[in-house]
């Protein structure tokens, strides 16, 4: 199944909600995405989770997975409402705690067929976007910060 990874700045504005809804629909319709993976660390992730819940109400075949950066045995985590499960990437067991989030994001990015993100400035999200675009076979990328993105 095709996978879409969502990531963005932790202080993303609330005005992104309708753009997220439109981008999710586009990735389902145009790119055949049925599995979405998102973290839980910032405002963008919370908005994306809410948008994914709205998407699931319209498209029950969609699956939503919570990306885990820390081993479930070390940091217990309930599956939030609206999620179909969690995804703890292979190979994360030996990653130092301080690098776990960055590594989990990069592994999710490598597995992704498409990306929906909000990257408007420098930082870890910019680096992640640059890695996506530099891949030999880059995923389809929708950056909600791009002025030319129209729903």
mmCIF file of C-alpha atoms in Angstrom:
data_model
loop_
_atom_site.group_PDB
_atom_site.id
_atom_site.type_symbol
_atom_site.label_atom_id
_atom_site.label_comp_id
_atom_site.label_asym_id
_atom_site.label_seq_id
_atom_site.Cartn_x
_atom_site.Cartn_y
_atom_site.Cartn_z
ATOM 1 C CA UNK A 1 0.000 0.000 0.000
ATOM 2 C CA UNK A 2 1.122 3.521 -0.715
ATOM 3 C CA UNK A 3 2.100 5.544 2.330
ATOM 4 C CA UNK A 4 1.998 9.303 2.959
ATOM 5 C CA UNK A 5 4.099 10.863 5.712
ATOM 6 C CA UNK A 6 2.933 14.143 7.269
ATOM 7 C CA UNK A 7 5.280 16.508 9.106
ATOM 8 C CA UNK A 8 5.607 20.197 9.815
ATOM 9 C CA UNK A 9 6.599 22.982 12.152
ATOM 10 C CA UNK A 10 5.432 22.550 15.718
ATOM 11 C CA UNK A 11 3.982 26.075 15.690
ATOM 12 C CA UNK A 12 1.992 25.749 12.459
ATOM 13 C CA UNK A 13 -0.993 28.141 12.229
ATOM 14 C CA UNK A 14 -4.595 26.988 12.654
ATOM 15 C CA UNK A 15 -5.361 28.406 9.198
ATOM 16 C CA UNK A 16 -3.783 25.259 7.698
ATOM 17 C CA UNK A 17 -6.768 23.061 8.620
ATOM 18 C CA UNK A 18 -8.695 23.503 5.336
ATOM 19 C CA UNK A 19 -5.461 23.159 3.338
ATOM 20 C CA UNK A 20 -4.683 19.895 5.125
ATOM 21 C CA UNK A 21 -8.161 18.587 4.292
ATOM 22 C CA UNK A 22 -7.710 19.445 0.614
ATOM 23 C CA UNK A 23 -4.187 18.001 0.435
ATOM 24 C CA UNK A 24 -5.303 14.714 1.994
ATOM 25 C CA UNK A 25 -8.115 14.369 -0.544
ATOM 26 C CA UNK A 26 -5.689 15.120 -3.395
ATOM 27 C CA UNK A 27 -3.175 12.512 -2.211
ATOM 28 C CA UNK A 28 -5.931 9.890 -2.010
ATOM 29 C CA UNK A 29 -7.417 10.729 -5.404
ATOM 30 C CA UNK A 30 -4.329 11.568 -7.461
ATOM 31 C CA UNK A 31 -1.702 9.336 -5.853
ATOM 32 C CA UNK A 32 -3.696 6.390 -4.525
ATOM 33 C CA UNK A 33 -2.599 6.895 -0.934
ATOM 34 C CA UNK A 34 -4.418 4.746 1.628
ATOM 35 C CA UNK A 35 -2.006 4.767 4.599
ATOM 36 C CA UNK A 36 -1.011 7.933 6.437
ATOM 37 C CA UNK A 37 1.699 8.230 9.087
ATOM 38 C CA UNK A 38 1.986 11.208 11.433
ATOM 39 C CA UNK A 39 3.794 11.968 14.688
ATOM 40 C CA UNK A 40 2.470 13.621 17.810
ATOM 41 C CA UNK A 41 5.001 16.252 18.817
ATOM 42 C CA UNK A 42 3.641 19.624 17.750
ATOM 43 C CA UNK A 43 0.692 21.654 16.580
ATOM 44 C CA UNK A 44 1.058 20.536 12.953
ATOM 45 C CA UNK A 45 0.898 16.885 14.028
ATOM 46 C CA UNK A 46 -2.250 17.533 16.093
ATOM 47 C CA UNK A 47 -3.905 19.383 13.193
ATOM 48 C CA UNK A 48 -2.902 16.594 10.795
ATOM 49 C CA UNK A 49 -4.386 13.965 13.133
ATOM 50 C CA UNK A 50 -7.667 15.912 13.281
ATOM 51 C CA UNK A 51 -7.716 16.255 9.478
ATOM 52 C CA UNK A 52 -7.032 12.534 9.121
ATOM 53 C CA UNK A 53 -9.979 11.776 11.411
ATOM 54 C CA UNK A 54 -12.185 13.884 9.154
ATOM 55 C CA UNK A 55 -10.797 12.051 6.121
ATOM 56 C CA UNK A 56 -11.522 8.644 7.696
ATOM 57 C CA UNK A 57 -15.144 9.692 8.239
ATOM 58 C CA UNK A 58 -15.440 10.188 4.465
ATOM 59 C CA UNK A 59 -13.115 7.358 3.416
ATOM 60 C CA UNK A 60 -13.262 4.419 5.822
ATOM 61 C CA UNK A 61 -10.671 2.477 3.800
ATOM 62 C CA UNK A 62 -7.947 4.940 4.870
ATOM 63 C CA UNK A 63 -5.571 3.806 7.631
ATOM 64 C CA UNK A 64 -3.877 6.235 10.007
ATOM 65 C CA UNK A 65 -0.753 5.239 11.947
ATOM 66 C CA UNK A 66 0.976 7.086 14.775
ATOM 67 C CA UNK A 67 4.749 7.253 14.267
ATOM 68 C CA UNK A 68 6.594 6.161 17.411
ATOM 69 C CA UNK A 69 10.133 7.373 17.960
ATOM 70 C CA UNK A 70 10.646 5.469 21.215
ATOM 71 C CA UNK A 71 10.281 1.730 21.715
ATOM 72 C CA UNK A 72 6.778 0.938 22.962
ATOM 73 C CA UNK A 73 8.203 -1.097 25.869
ATOM 74 C CA UNK A 74 10.257 1.896 27.062
ATOM 75 C CA UNK A 75 7.591 4.554 26.601
ATOM 76 C CA UNK A 76 4.093 3.145 26.770
ATOM 77 C CA UNK A 77 1.635 4.953 24.568
ATOM 78 C CA UNK A 78 -2.071 4.439 24.081
ATOM 79 C CA UNK A 79 -3.304 4.558 20.520
ATOM 80 C CA UNK A 80 -5.223 7.849 20.256
ATOM 81 C CA UNK A 81 -8.803 7.856 19.023
ATOM 82 C CA UNK A 82 -8.979 7.890 15.233
ATOM 83 C CA UNK A 83 -5.685 6.035 14.755
ATOM 84 C CA UNK A 84 -5.646 2.485 13.451
ATOM 85 C CA UNK A 85 -2.402 1.652 15.208
ATOM 86 C CA UNK A 86 1.182 2.686 15.688
ATOM 87 C CA UNK A 87 4.302 2.311 13.609
ATOM 88 C CA UNK A 88 7.668 1.814 15.273
ATOM 89 C CA UNK A 89 10.216 1.661 12.427
ATOM 90 C CA UNK A 90 12.598 -1.275 12.190
ATOM 91 C CA UNK A 91 16.123 -0.537 13.349
ATOM 92 C CA UNK A 92 15.175 2.072 15.949
ATOM 93 C CA UNK A 93 16.091 -0.136 18.926
ATOM 94 C CA UNK A 94 19.736 0.971 18.937
ATOM 95 C CA UNK A 95 19.181 4.681 18.223
ATOM 96 C CA UNK A 96 20.137 6.953 21.141
ATOM 97 C CA UNK A 97 17.141 8.592 22.841
ATOM 98 C CA UNK A 98 18.185 12.130 21.834
ATOM 99 C CA UNK A 99 18.287 11.150 18.133
ATOM 100 C CA UNK A 100 15.161 8.991 18.054
ATOM 101 C CA UNK A 101 12.674 11.538 16.708
ATOM 102 C CA UNK A 102 14.965 12.669 13.891
ATOM 103 C CA UNK A 103 15.795 9.071 12.921
ATOM 104 C CA UNK A 104 12.156 7.936 13.014
ATOM 105 C CA UNK A 105 11.208 10.862 10.764
ATOM 106 C CA UNK A 106 13.912 9.954 8.254
ATOM 107 C CA UNK A 107 12.867 6.304 8.177
ATOM 108 C CA UNK A 108 9.222 7.310 7.650
ATOM 109 C CA UNK A 109 10.335 9.649 4.879
ATOM 110 C CA UNK A 110 12.229 6.836 3.109
ATOM 111 C CA UNK A 111 9.110 4.640 3.246
ATOM 112 C CA UNK A 112 6.808 7.378 1.924
ATOM 113 C CA UNK A 113 5.383 7.536 -1.578
ATOM 114 C CA UNK A 114 4.111 11.023 -0.835
ATOM 115 C CA UNK A 115 4.587 13.783 1.729
ATOM 116 C CA UNK A 116 2.300 16.480 3.056
ATOM 117 C CA UNK A 117 4.214 19.023 5.083
ATOM 118 C CA UNK A 118 4.308 22.567 6.369
ATOM 119 C CA UNK A 119 7.846 23.892 6.026
ATOM 120 C CA UNK A 120 8.170 27.658 6.026
ATOM 121 C CA UNK A 121 11.580 28.318 7.516
ATOM 122 C CA UNK A 122 14.836 26.758 8.698
ATOM 123 C CA UNK A 123 15.088 23.873 11.124
ATOM 124 C CA UNK A 124 14.644 20.115 11.289
ATOM 125 C CA UNK A 125 11.543 20.203 9.099
ATOM 126 C CA UNK A 126 13.460 22.045 6.362
ATOM 127 C CA UNK A 127 16.230 19.450 6.531
ATOM 128 C CA UNK A 128 13.673 16.651 6.295
ATOM 129 C CA UNK A 129 12.041 18.284 3.254
ATOM 130 C CA UNK A 130 15.439 18.713 1.585
ATOM 131 C CA UNK A 131 16.158 15.006 2.144
ATOM 132 C CA UNK A 132 12.819 14.122 0.548
ATOM 133 C CA UNK A 133 13.542 16.225 -2.514
ATOM 134 C CA UNK A 134 17.103 14.873 -2.828
ATOM 135 C CA UNK A 135 16.043 11.236 -3.009
ATOM 136 C CA UNK A 136 16.843 9.423 -6.246
ATOM 137 C CA UNK A 137 13.124 8.643 -6.556
ATOM 138 C CA UNK A 138 11.567 11.516 -4.582
ATOM 139 C CA UNK A 139 8.071 11.220 -3.156
ATOM 140 C CA UNK A 140 5.300 13.516 -4.302
ATOM 141 C CA UNK A 141 5.611 16.522 -1.991
ATOM 142 C CA UNK A 142 2.890 18.971 -1.051
ATOM 143 C CA UNK A 143 4.282 21.778 1.091
ATOM 144 C CA UNK A 144 1.341 23.721 2.497
ATOM 145 C CA UNK A 145 3.654 26.709 2.985
ATOM 146 C CA UNK A 146 4.165 27.063 -0.776
ATOM 147 C CA UNK A 147 2.269 30.025 -2.151
ATOM 148 C CA UNK A 148 1.326 28.052 -5.266
ATOM 149 C CA UNK A 149 -0.523 25.306 -3.345
ATOM 150 C CA UNK A 150 -4.206 25.619 -4.089
ATOM 151 C CA UNK A 151 -6.854 23.210 -2.882
#
